[in-house]
Tab-separated table of C-alpha atoms in Angstrom:
chain	number	residue	atom	x	y	z
W	1	MET	CA	16.094	22.251	2.529
W	2	ASN	CA	14.389	22.102	-0.914
W	3	VAL	CA	11.987	24.661	-1.157
W	4	ASN	CA	10.580	23.112	-4.949
W	5	ASN	CA	7.279	22.717	-3.377
W	6	GLU	CA	5.018	21.098	-5.977
W	7	HIS	CA	5.816	17.625	-5.315
W	8	ILE	CA	4.517	17.776	-1.923
W	9	ASP	CA	1.120	16.915	-3.210
W	10	THR	CA	2.235	12.939	-4.436
W	11	LEU	CA	5.375	13.243	-2.118
W	12	ILE	CA	2.799	13.039	1.165
W	13	PRO	CA	1.114	9.874	-0.086
W	14	HIS	CA	4.338	8.103	-0.652
W	15	LEU	CA	5.245	8.525	2.544
W	16	PHE	CA	2.830	7.490	4.292
W	17	ARG	CA	2.833	4.310	2.869
W	18	GLN	CA	6.591	3.763	3.290
W	19	GLU	CA	6.847	5.265	6.643
W	20	TYR	CA	3.051	5.098	8.794
W	21	ALA	CA	2.808	1.716	9.671
W	22	LYS	CA	7.007	2.107	10.564
W	23	ILE	CA	6.461	5.016	12.431
W	24	THR	CA	2.885	2.896	14.174
W	25	ALA	CA	5.105	0.012	14.611
W	26	VAL	CA	8.162	1.465	16.510
W	27	LEU	CA	5.105	3.562	18.992
W	28	SER	CA	3.567	1.151	19.180
W	29	ARG	CA	5.880	-1.259	20.774
W	30	HIS	CA	7.435	1.571	23.270
W	31	PHE	CA	3.634	1.999	24.035
W	32	GLY	CA	1.893	-1.378	23.836
W	33	LEU	CA	-0.613	-3.057	22.034
W	34	GLN	CA	-3.165	-1.892	23.996
W	35	HIS	CA	-2.464	1.928	23.469
W	36	ILE	CA	-1.955	0.874	20.387
W	37	GLU	CA	-4.297	4.271	18.674
W	38	VAL	CA	-1.529	6.532	20.760
W	39	ALA	CA	1.284	5.599	18.173
W	40	GLU	CA	-1.058	5.529	15.430
W	41	ASP	CA	-2.781	9.190	16.485
W	42	ILE	CA	0.932	10.463	16.687
W	43	ALA	CA	1.507	8.440	13.326
W	44	SER	CA	-0.597	10.312	11.616
W	45	GLU	CA	-0.515	14.095	13.405
W	46	THR	CA	2.988	13.516	12.306
W	47	PHE	CA	1.517	13.624	8.525
W	48	VAL	CA	-0.255	16.367	9.098
W	49	LYS	CA	3.038	18.975	11.067
W	50	ALA	CA	5.058	17.404	6.909
W	51	MET	CA	1.284	19.006	5.328
W	52	SER	CA	1.687	21.983	6.597
W	53	HIS	CA	5.745	22.790	7.368
W	54	TRP	CA	6.651	21.823	4.116
W	55	ALA	CA	4.957	23.932	2.387
W	56	VAL	CA	5.905	27.154	4.154
W	57	HIS	CA	9.503	25.871	4.678
W	58	GLY	CA	10.427	23.609	1.900
W	59	ILE	CA	11.130	19.568	1.553
W	60	PRO	CA	13.962	18.074	3.922
W	61	ALA	CA	16.957	17.098	2.709
W	62	SER	CA	15.695	13.545	4.208
W	63	PRO	CA	12.014	13.361	4.705
W	64	ALA	CA	11.975	9.465	6.169
W	65	ALA	CA	14.339	11.084	8.762
W	66	TRP	CA	12.269	14.453	9.405
W	67	LEU	CA	8.814	12.157	9.850
W	68	TYR	CA	10.764	10.074	12.112
W	69	THR	CA	11.935	13.256	14.176
W	70	VAL	CA	9.476	14.275	14.978
W	71	ALA	CA	6.702	11.070	15.721
W	72	LYS	CA	9.750	10.602	19.173
W	73	ASN	CA	9.716	13.976	19.737
W	74	LYS	CA	5.377	14.126	19.165
W	75	ALA	CA	5.885	10.538	21.200
W	76	LYS	CA	7.883	12.757	23.864
W	77	ASP	CA	5.787	14.666	25.260
W	78	TYR	CA	2.772	12.860	25.335
W	79	LEU	CA	4.811	10.964	27.627
W	80	ARG	CA	4.897	13.954	29.413
W	81	ARG	CA	1.753	15.777	29.491
W	82	GLN	CA	-0.356	12.765	29.920
W	83	VAL	CA	-1.500	11.659	33.461
W	84	LEU	CA	-1.318	7.817	31.316
W	85	PHE	CA	1.575	7.848	30.946
W	86	GLU	CA	2.300	7.445	35.324
W	87	SER	CA	-0.828	5.830	35.879
W	88	GLU	CA	-0.233	2.870	33.142
W	89	ILE	CA	1.955	3.311	30.533
W	90	LYS	CA	5.449	3.575	32.925
W	91	ASN	CA	4.152	0.774	34.924
W	92	GLU	CA	4.475	-0.840	31.978
W	93	ILE	CA	7.472	-0.171	30.221
W	94	LYS	CA	9.998	-2.204	31.441
W	95	GLY	CA	14.528	-1.771	31.689
W	96	THR	CA	15.095	1.422	32.361
W	97	GLU	CA	14.578	4.838	30.605
W	98	LYS	CA	17.895	4.298	28.989
W	99	GLU	CA	16.472	1.238	27.377
W	100	ALA	CA	13.053	3.333	27.134
W	101	GLU	CA	14.584	6.095	25.172
W	102	GLN	CA	16.169	4.207	22.208
W	103	GLU	CA	13.255	2.284	21.470
W	104	PHE	CA	12.180	5.742	20.287
W	105	GLU	CA	15.122	5.376	18.134
W	106	PHE	CA	14.167	4.710	14.946
W	107	SER	CA	17.049	2.872	13.217
W	108	GLU	CA	16.985	-0.003	10.065
W	109	GLU	CA	16.890	-2.116	13.114
W	110	ILE	CA	14.373	-1.233	15.659
W	111	ILE	CA	11.421	-0.130	12.827
W	112	ALA	CA	11.989	-4.022	11.345
W	113	ASP	CA	11.771	-5.546	14.668
W	114	SER	CA	9.306	-3.460	15.879
W	115	GLN	CA	7.596	-4.091	11.668
W	116	LEU	CA	7.778	-7.942	12.191
W	117	LEU	CA	6.190	-8.026	15.799
W	118	MET	CA	3.025	-6.339	13.921
W	119	ILE	CA	3.022	-8.567	11.520
W	120	PHE	CA	2.628	-11.457	14.419
W	121	VAL	CA	-0.171	-9.101	16.745
W	122	VAL	CA	-2.684	-8.623	14.302
W	123	CYS	CA	-2.210	-12.334	12.320
W	124	ASP	CA	-3.607	-13.851	15.481
W	125	PRO	CA	-6.048	-16.437	15.342
W	126	VAL	CA	-8.152	-14.666	17.541
W	127	ASN	CA	-9.335	-13.437	14.840
W	128	PRO	CA	-10.902	-14.698	11.378
W	129	PRO	CA	-8.244	-14.626	7.971
W	130	SER	CA	-10.896	-12.330	6.594
W	131	THR	CA	-10.571	-9.376	9.922
W	132	GLN	CA	-6.807	-10.551	9.533
W	133	ILE	CA	-6.117	-9.116	6.161
W	134	CYS	CA	-8.235	-6.224	7.509
W	135	LEU	CA	-5.325	-5.386	9.531
W	136	ALA	CA	-2.808	-6.072	8.389
W	137	LEU	CA	-4.084	-3.810	5.136
W	138	GLN	CA	-4.791	-1.003	8.044
W	139	ILE	CA	-1.945	-1.171	10.671
W	140	LEU	CA	0.925	-2.611	8.493
W	141	CYS	CA	0.122	-1.208	4.619
W	142	GLY	CA	-1.698	2.094	5.784
W	143	PHE	CA	-4.670	1.405	4.436
W	144	SER	CA	-7.719	3.363	4.856
W	145	VAL	CA	-11.273	2.654	5.742
W	146	GLU	CA	-11.819	3.382	2.274
W	147	GLU	CA	-9.739	2.403	-0.100
W	148	ILE	CA	-10.169	-1.747	2.429
W	149	ALA	CA	-14.027	-1.438	1.706
W	150	GLY	CA	-13.068	-1.090	-2.333
W	151	ALA	CA	-10.071	-3.917	-2.310
W	152	PHE	CA	-12.963	-6.335	-0.477
W	153	LEU	CA	-16.154	-4.738	-2.114
W	154	SER	CA	-17.956	-3.315	1.349
W	155	ASN	CA	-19.316	-0.541	2.370
W	156	ARG	CA	-17.300	1.986	5.067
W	157	GLU	CA	-19.766	0.985	8.266
W	158	THR	CA	-18.808	-2.545	7.605
W	159	ILE	CA	-15.283	-2.551	7.417
W	160	LYS	CA	-15.264	0.025	9.817
W	161	LYS	CA	-17.028	-2.674	12.402
W	162	ARG	CA	-15.009	-5.625	11.099
W	163	LEU	CA	-11.873	-3.140	12.020
W	164	HIS	CA	-13.227	-2.435	15.158
W	165	ARG	CA	-14.128	-6.320	16.727
W	166	GLY	CA	-11.052	-7.200	15.477
W	167	ARG	CA	-8.410	-4.632	17.571
W	168	VAL	CA	-11.103	-5.260	20.343
W	169	ASN	CA	-9.665	-8.633	20.495
W	170	LEU	CA	-6.138	-7.835	20.206
W	171	ARG	CA	-5.786	-5.723	22.382
W	172	THR	CA	-8.190	-8.235	24.780
W	173	ASN	CA	-5.144	-10.544	24.447
W	174	SER	CA	-1.947	-11.189	26.255
W	175	PHE	CA	0.311	-10.749	23.376
W	176	GLN	CA	3.194	-8.823	24.028
W	177	LEU	CA	5.031	-6.367	22.235
W	178	ARG	CA	7.841	-6.586	22.757
W	179	SER	CA	10.143	-10.235	21.415
W	180	LEU	CA	9.568	-12.310	19.607
W	181	ASN	CA	10.337	-15.898	20.894
W	182	ARG	CA	10.371	-19.085	19.573
W	183	MET	CA	6.998	-20.967	21.080
W	184	GLU	CA	5.282	-17.742	19.711
W	185	VAL	CA	6.685	-17.891	15.669
W	186	ASP	CA	6.103	-21.648	16.076
W	187	ALA	CA	2.547	-20.834	17.081
W	188	ARG	CA	1.433	-17.771	14.993
W	189	MET	CA	3.562	-18.222	11.937
W	190	SER	CA	1.267	-20.386	10.269
W	191	ALA	CA	-0.965	-17.970	10.822
W	192	VAL	CA	0.958	-14.982	9.539
W	193	LEU	CA	2.040	-16.704	5.992
W	194	LYS	CA	-2.138	-17.141	5.717
W	195	THR	CA	-2.382	-14.077	5.908
W	196	ILE	CA	0.173	-12.465	3.779
W	197	TYR	CA	-0.842	-15.103	1.241
W	198	LEU	CA	-4.208	-13.732	1.154
W	199	LEU	CA	-3.385	-10.407	0.718
W	200	PHE	CA	-1.155	-10.906	-1.833
W	201	ASN	CA	-3.481	-13.377	-3.679
W	202	GLU	CA	-6.335	-10.526	-2.876
W	203	GLY	CA	-4.072	-8.111	-5.601
W	204	TYR	CA	-3.292	-10.851	-7.641
W	205	PHE	CA	-7.395	-12.572	-8.671
W	206	SER	CA	-8.655	-8.772	-7.577
W	207	GLN	CA	-12.882	-8.377	-6.778
W	208	ASN	CA	-12.735	-5.100	-6.929
W	209	GLU	CA	-15.022	-4.956	-10.097
W	210	LYS	CA	-13.313	-1.695	-11.922
W	211	VAL	CA	-9.329	-2.808	-10.837
W	212	PHE	CA	-8.354	-6.381	-12.074
W	213	ILE	CA	-5.069	-6.431	-10.358
W	214	ARG	CA	-4.147	-3.920	-7.169
W	215	LYS	CA	-0.106	-4.163	-7.728
W	216	ASP	CA	0.089	-2.053	-4.452
W	217	LEU	CA	-0.841	-5.158	-2.368
W	218	CYS	CA	1.641	-7.397	-4.572
W	219	ALA	CA	4.209	-5.146	-3.304
W	220	GLU	CA	2.552	-4.810	0.445
W	221	ALA	CA	2.171	-8.566	0.594
W	222	MET	CA	5.713	-8.806	-0.388
W	223	ARG	CA	7.438	-5.971	2.040
W	224	LEU	CA	6.130	-8.052	4.800
W	225	THR	CA	7.269	-11.968	3.819
W	226	LEU	CA	11.065	-10.031	2.686
W	227	LEU	CA	10.812	-8.619	5.899
W	228	LEU	CA	9.835	-12.299	7.853
W	229	VAL	CA	12.879	-13.929	6.160
W	230	GLU	CA	15.516	-11.292	6.517
W	231	ASN	CA	14.840	-12.568	10.012
W	232	GLN	CA	17.249	-15.543	11.492
W	233	LEU	CA	13.483	-15.871	13.679
W	234	THR	CA	10.723	-15.961	11.427
W	235	ASN	CA	13.782	-17.049	8.420
W	236	SER	CA	11.552	-21.000	7.280
W	237	SER	CA	11.048	-22.945	4.490
W	238	GLU	CA	7.581	-21.653	3.881
W	239	ALA	CA	8.367	-18.409	3.874
W	240	ASN	CA	11.227	-18.165	1.751
W	241	ALA	CA	8.432	-20.763	-1.039
W	242	LEU	CA	5.575	-17.818	-0.658
W	243	LEU	CA	8.668	-15.175	-1.522
W	244	ALA	CA	9.243	-16.774	-4.305
W	245	LEU	CA	5.662	-17.535	-5.534
W	246	MET	CA	4.857	-14.169	-4.435
W	247	SER	CA	8.446	-13.201	-7.167
W	248	PHE	CA	7.005	-15.799	-9.919
W	249	GLN	CA	3.768	-14.199	-9.760
W	250	SER	CA	4.332	-10.974	-9.307
W	251	SER	CA	7.399	-11.494	-12.737
W	252	ARG	CA	3.964	-11.605	-15.156
W	253	LEU	CA	1.967	-8.990	-13.125
W	254	ASN	CA	3.228	-6.480	-15.345
W	255	ALA	CA	1.922	-9.002	-19.121
W	256	ARG	CA	-1.749	-9.494	-17.395
W	257	THR	CA	-3.290	-6.249	-18.387
W	258	ASN	CA	-2.892	-4.242	-21.471
W	259	GLU	CA	-3.243	-0.401	-21.338
W	260	LEU	CA	-7.050	0.186	-20.796
W	261	GLY	CA	-6.372	-2.400	-17.893
W	262	GLU	CA	-8.549	-4.766	-19.763
W	263	ALA	CA	-7.114	-8.724	-18.749
W	264	ILE	CA	-4.735	-11.123	-20.986
W	265	LEU	CA	-4.618	-14.910	-21.048
W	266	TYR	CA	-1.248	-16.365	-19.842
W	267	GLU	CA	-0.584	-18.127	-23.315
W	268	ASP	CA	-1.787	-14.020	-24.809
W	269	GLN	CA	1.177	-11.709	-22.781
W	270	ASP	CA	3.825	-10.839	-24.160
W	271	ARG	CA	7.105	-12.352	-22.850
W	272	GLU	CA	9.396	-9.548	-23.325
W	273	LEU	CA	7.491	-8.048	-20.135
W	274	TRP	CA	7.486	-10.441	-17.932
W	275	ASP	CA	10.132	-9.454	-15.695
W	276	GLN	CA	13.159	-10.761	-14.772
W	277	PHE	CA	15.030	-9.638	-12.546
W	278	LEU	CA	11.460	-10.752	-10.542
W	279	MET	CA	12.208	-14.050	-12.017
W	280	GLN	CA	16.052	-14.985	-11.558
W	281	LYS	CA	14.206	-13.013	-7.179
W	282	GLY	CA	11.507	-16.167	-7.195
W	283	TYR	CA	14.271	-19.000	-8.068
W	284	TYR	CA	17.020	-18.055	-5.567
W	285	TYR	CA	13.898	-17.876	-3.124
W	286	LEU	CA	12.800	-21.354	-4.375
W	287	GLY	CA	16.300	-22.971	-3.441
W	288	LYS	CA	16.219	-22.526	0.038
W	289	ALA	CA	12.670	-22.819	0.955
W	290	PHE	CA	13.782	-26.953	-0.857
W	291	ALA	CA	17.270	-25.922	1.008
W	292	ASP	CA	15.028	-27.965	4.321
W	293	LYS	CA	12.997	-30.902	3.741
W	294	VAL	CA	9.545	-29.839	3.823
W	295	VAL	CA	7.005	-29.828	1.438
W	296	SER	CA	4.449	-26.708	2.385
W	297	LYS	CA	0.478	-25.856	-0.218
W	298	TYR	CA	3.679	-22.862	-0.535
W	299	HIS	CA	6.577	-25.312	-1.660
W	300	LEU	CA	3.847	-26.731	-4.616
W	301	GLU	CA	2.590	-23.179	-5.411
W	302	ALA	CA	6.001	-21.870	-6.044
W	303	GLY	CA	7.284	-25.672	-8.462
W	304	ILE	CA	3.861	-24.403	-10.394
W	305	ALA	CA	4.812	-20.721	-10.509
W	306	CYS	CA	7.793	-21.094	-11.570
W	307	TRP	CA	7.184	-23.920	-14.294
W	308	HIS	CA	4.694	-21.036	-15.431
W	309	THR	CA	7.943	-18.519	-16.253
W	310	THR	CA	9.261	-21.044	-19.469
W	311	GLY	CA	8.078	-21.024	-22.109
W	312	GLY	CA	6.433	-24.281	-24.604
W	313	ASP	CA	3.929	-27.788	-24.195
W	314	ALA	CA	7.074	-29.366	-21.735
W	315	LYS	CA	5.890	-27.189	-18.776
W	316	TRP	CA	2.442	-28.904	-18.388
W	317	PRO	CA	3.155	-32.709	-17.068
W	318	GLN	CA	5.242	-30.984	-14.562
W	319	ILE	CA	2.240	-28.569	-13.662
W	320	LEU	CA	0.124	-31.199	-13.439
W	321	GLN	CA	2.447	-33.582	-11.009
W	322	LEU	CA	2.610	-29.736	-8.943
W	323	TYR	CA	-0.903	-30.199	-8.798
W	324	ASN	CA	-1.625	-33.378	-8.249
W	325	GLN	CA	0.329	-33.067	-5.641
W	326	LEU	CA	-1.327	-30.298	-4.308
W	327	ILE	CA	-4.761	-31.530	-4.333
W	328	MET	CA	-4.089	-33.892	-2.427
W	329	LEU	CA	-2.441	-30.755	0.690
W	330	GLU	CA	-5.083	-28.455	0.536
W	331	TYR	CA	-8.627	-29.737	-1.506
W	332	SER	CA	-10.117	-25.541	-2.776
W	333	PRO	CA	-11.804	-24.911	-5.682
W	334	MET	CA	-9.900	-23.537	-7.474
W	335	THR	CA	-7.181	-25.720	-7.450
W	336	VAL	CA	-9.321	-28.733	-8.219
W	337	ILE	CA	-10.307	-26.155	-11.778
W	338	ASN	CA	-6.475	-25.323	-11.976
W	339	ARG	CA	-5.782	-29.019	-12.088
W	340	ALA	CA	-8.789	-29.666	-14.944
W	341	PHE	CA	-6.779	-27.197	-17.056
W	342	ALA	CA	-3.626	-28.574	-16.427
W	343	PHE	CA	-4.816	-32.078	-16.918
W	344	ALA	CA	-6.607	-30.808	-20.131
W	345	LYS	CA	-2.648	-29.320	-21.314
W	346	VAL	CA	-1.737	-32.809	-21.108
W	347	TYR	CA	-4.423	-34.876	-21.863
W	348	GLY	CA	-6.568	-33.352	-24.426
W	349	CYS	CA	-10.064	-31.799	-23.778
W	350	LYS	CA	-12.447	-34.883	-24.338
W	351	GLN	CA	-10.238	-36.255	-21.802
W	352	ALA	CA	-10.382	-33.573	-19.033
W	353	LEU	CA	-14.300	-33.111	-19.396
W	354	LYS	CA	-13.844	-37.443	-18.487
W	355	GLU	CA	-12.716	-35.880	-15.092
W	356	MET	CA	-14.699	-33.196	-14.318
W	357	GLU	CA	-18.092	-35.630	-14.509
W	358	LYS	CA	-17.334	-35.466	-10.738
W	359	ILE	CA	-16.842	-32.007	-10.186
W	360	ASP	CA	-19.924	-29.258	-9.838
W	361	PHE	CA	-19.206	-25.917	-8.525
W	362	PRO	CA	-22.739	-23.414	-10.159
W	363	GLN	CA	-21.610	-20.824	-8.170
W	364	ASN	CA	-18.173	-20.573	-9.125
W	365	SER	CA	-17.350	-18.297	-12.642
W	366	TYR	CA	-13.871	-19.742	-12.246
W	367	TYR	CA	-15.660	-23.662	-13.015
W	368	HIS	CA	-17.941	-22.273	-15.914
W	369	GLY	CA	-14.674	-20.969	-17.018
W	370	LEU	CA	-13.158	-24.383	-17.909
W	371	MET	CA	-15.479	-26.021	-18.382
W	372	GLY	CA	-16.952	-23.100	-21.265
W	373	PHE	CA	-12.717	-24.023	-22.583
W	374	LEU	CA	-13.221	-27.563	-22.826
W	375	TYR	CA	-16.798	-27.987	-24.595
W	376	SER	CA	-14.904	-25.324	-26.686
W	377	GLU	CA	-14.001	-27.811	-29.884
W	378	LEU	CA	-16.159	-30.445	-28.889
W	379	ASP	CA	-19.679	-28.041	-28.190
W	380	VAL	CA	-19.995	-24.428	-28.852
W	381	GLY	CA	-23.870	-24.573	-27.528
W	382	GLN	CA	-22.577	-26.004	-24.435
W	383	ALA	CA	-18.659	-24.360	-24.275
W	384	ILE	CA	-21.829	-20.635	-24.307
W	385	GLY	CA	-23.633	-21.847	-22.636
W	386	HIS	CA	-21.222	-22.314	-19.700
W	387	TYR	CA	-18.790	-18.868	-20.011
W	388	ARG	CA	-22.811	-17.479	-20.501
W	389	LYS	CA	-23.400	-18.806	-15.415
W	390	ALA	CA	-19.714	-17.442	-16.279
W	391	LEU	CA	-19.637	-13.589	-17.836
W	392	ALA	CA	-23.629	-13.536	-14.839
W	393	LEU	CA	-21.739	-15.201	-12.213
W	394	THR	CA	-18.214	-12.397	-12.177
W	395	GLY	CA	-17.944	-8.933	-10.702
W	396	SER	CA	-14.797	-8.169	-12.492
W	397	VAL	CA	-15.645	-5.812	-15.630
W	398	ALA	CA	-11.644	-6.798	-16.716
W	399	GLU	CA	-13.289	-10.687	-16.819
W	400	GLN	CA	-16.099	-10.251	-18.193
W	401	ARG	CA	-14.671	-8.501	-21.703
W	402	VAL	CA	-11.999	-11.802	-21.816
W	403	ILE	CA	-15.441	-14.841	-21.361
W	404	ALA	CA	-16.726	-11.698	-23.582
W	405	GLY	CA	-14.760	-12.047	-26.319
W	406	ARG	CA	-15.107	-15.829	-25.716
W	407	ILE	CA	-18.114	-16.275	-26.611
W	408	GLU	CA	-18.402	-13.738	-29.640
W	409	ARG	CA	-15.841	-15.758	-30.981
W	410	LEU	CA	-17.610	-19.142	-30.624
W	411	GLY	CA	-19.732	-17.259	-32.800
W	412	GLY	CA	-22.406	-15.937	-29.719
W	413	ARG	CA	-24.119	-13.127	-27.932
W	414	ALA	CA	-22.918	-11.100	-24.572
W	415	ASP	CA	-23.800	-7.748	-22.159
W	416	VAL	CA	-20.598	-6.781	-20.316
W	417	VAL	CA	-20.809	-3.702	-18.864
W	418	ALA	CA	-18.522	-1.430	-21.212
């Protein structure tokens, strides 16, 4: 054992983020979804014991394996001493005692299978998307209620109520945490991908007023998608396209902010900071995504993100073409706004303004930001007016500073949070 305890305070939170959800998933698969709180309690108690035990005896050579062993023993102790096991749980566990014993093992295969099952449990359409994301953050990623509230710019009690309602809905549903079949995958795959997609976007375009990017959310979304593509049953072209999209977007994360956390616009980013490894992963998964003759929104968005990793102006006609397809497939304000920006890059701001005459999103900060950009060289007064509206509508301090900088460059004044 390693008797150096100085890293315990940093190691425990790191392991909690990595291993808590794995332990919960494996134990929930054994106990049944209706007893998920039991699995979570055992997982939490495991980390409490690690904190106290390691402080005295030192950090074990394999901390994760130590956690799995303690969790397994705690689960067995719980089953032995609880009348609940005889009256309810035992009747729900199928197979021999040997099979049940195997389910307590924390092999890589069992952990991956259990987490995959939990993804499909959490992404149950019985709950609205916002609740699915909250449940995903808590159950799949090990986020606290406070962390989830921060991500959603909501208060703790609201998130607690949302999670409680979501859990009640999950428990009353008939989904069994045993194994996935093709019918269940087909029925829920769309909801699963959408939830993970929204989770990634919450990190990439964080609505937290103090943090422009939540890299932890992006990383968790990629980890969950990787579980999908590594399983034969869930390795769909859409899942590969989503992972490609995330890889391309994540490759530019380090270049999107400066050392002060301030936002850096795409065209001002230092390309030396773009992660070439993640770009290559993006190309790899994009190739797999187009192996089948299926085109989803994830394929189109991945293609757009792919073109954004290339230099020069030759990419903009390609990006515009992809946005034209995307807007026909799924209309949304952000798609319209992004398409208009690409249109301006191809045909100029004056022509883009004509395109925008039929569009009005008065409460959307990105809409006014785009209009400010389009008017900048044509009508400075109009540009400043739209930028000021964008400034008032965004809650992100990082975005406020970018918009304020544009106003000042146009000769206007802007008040922004320091």
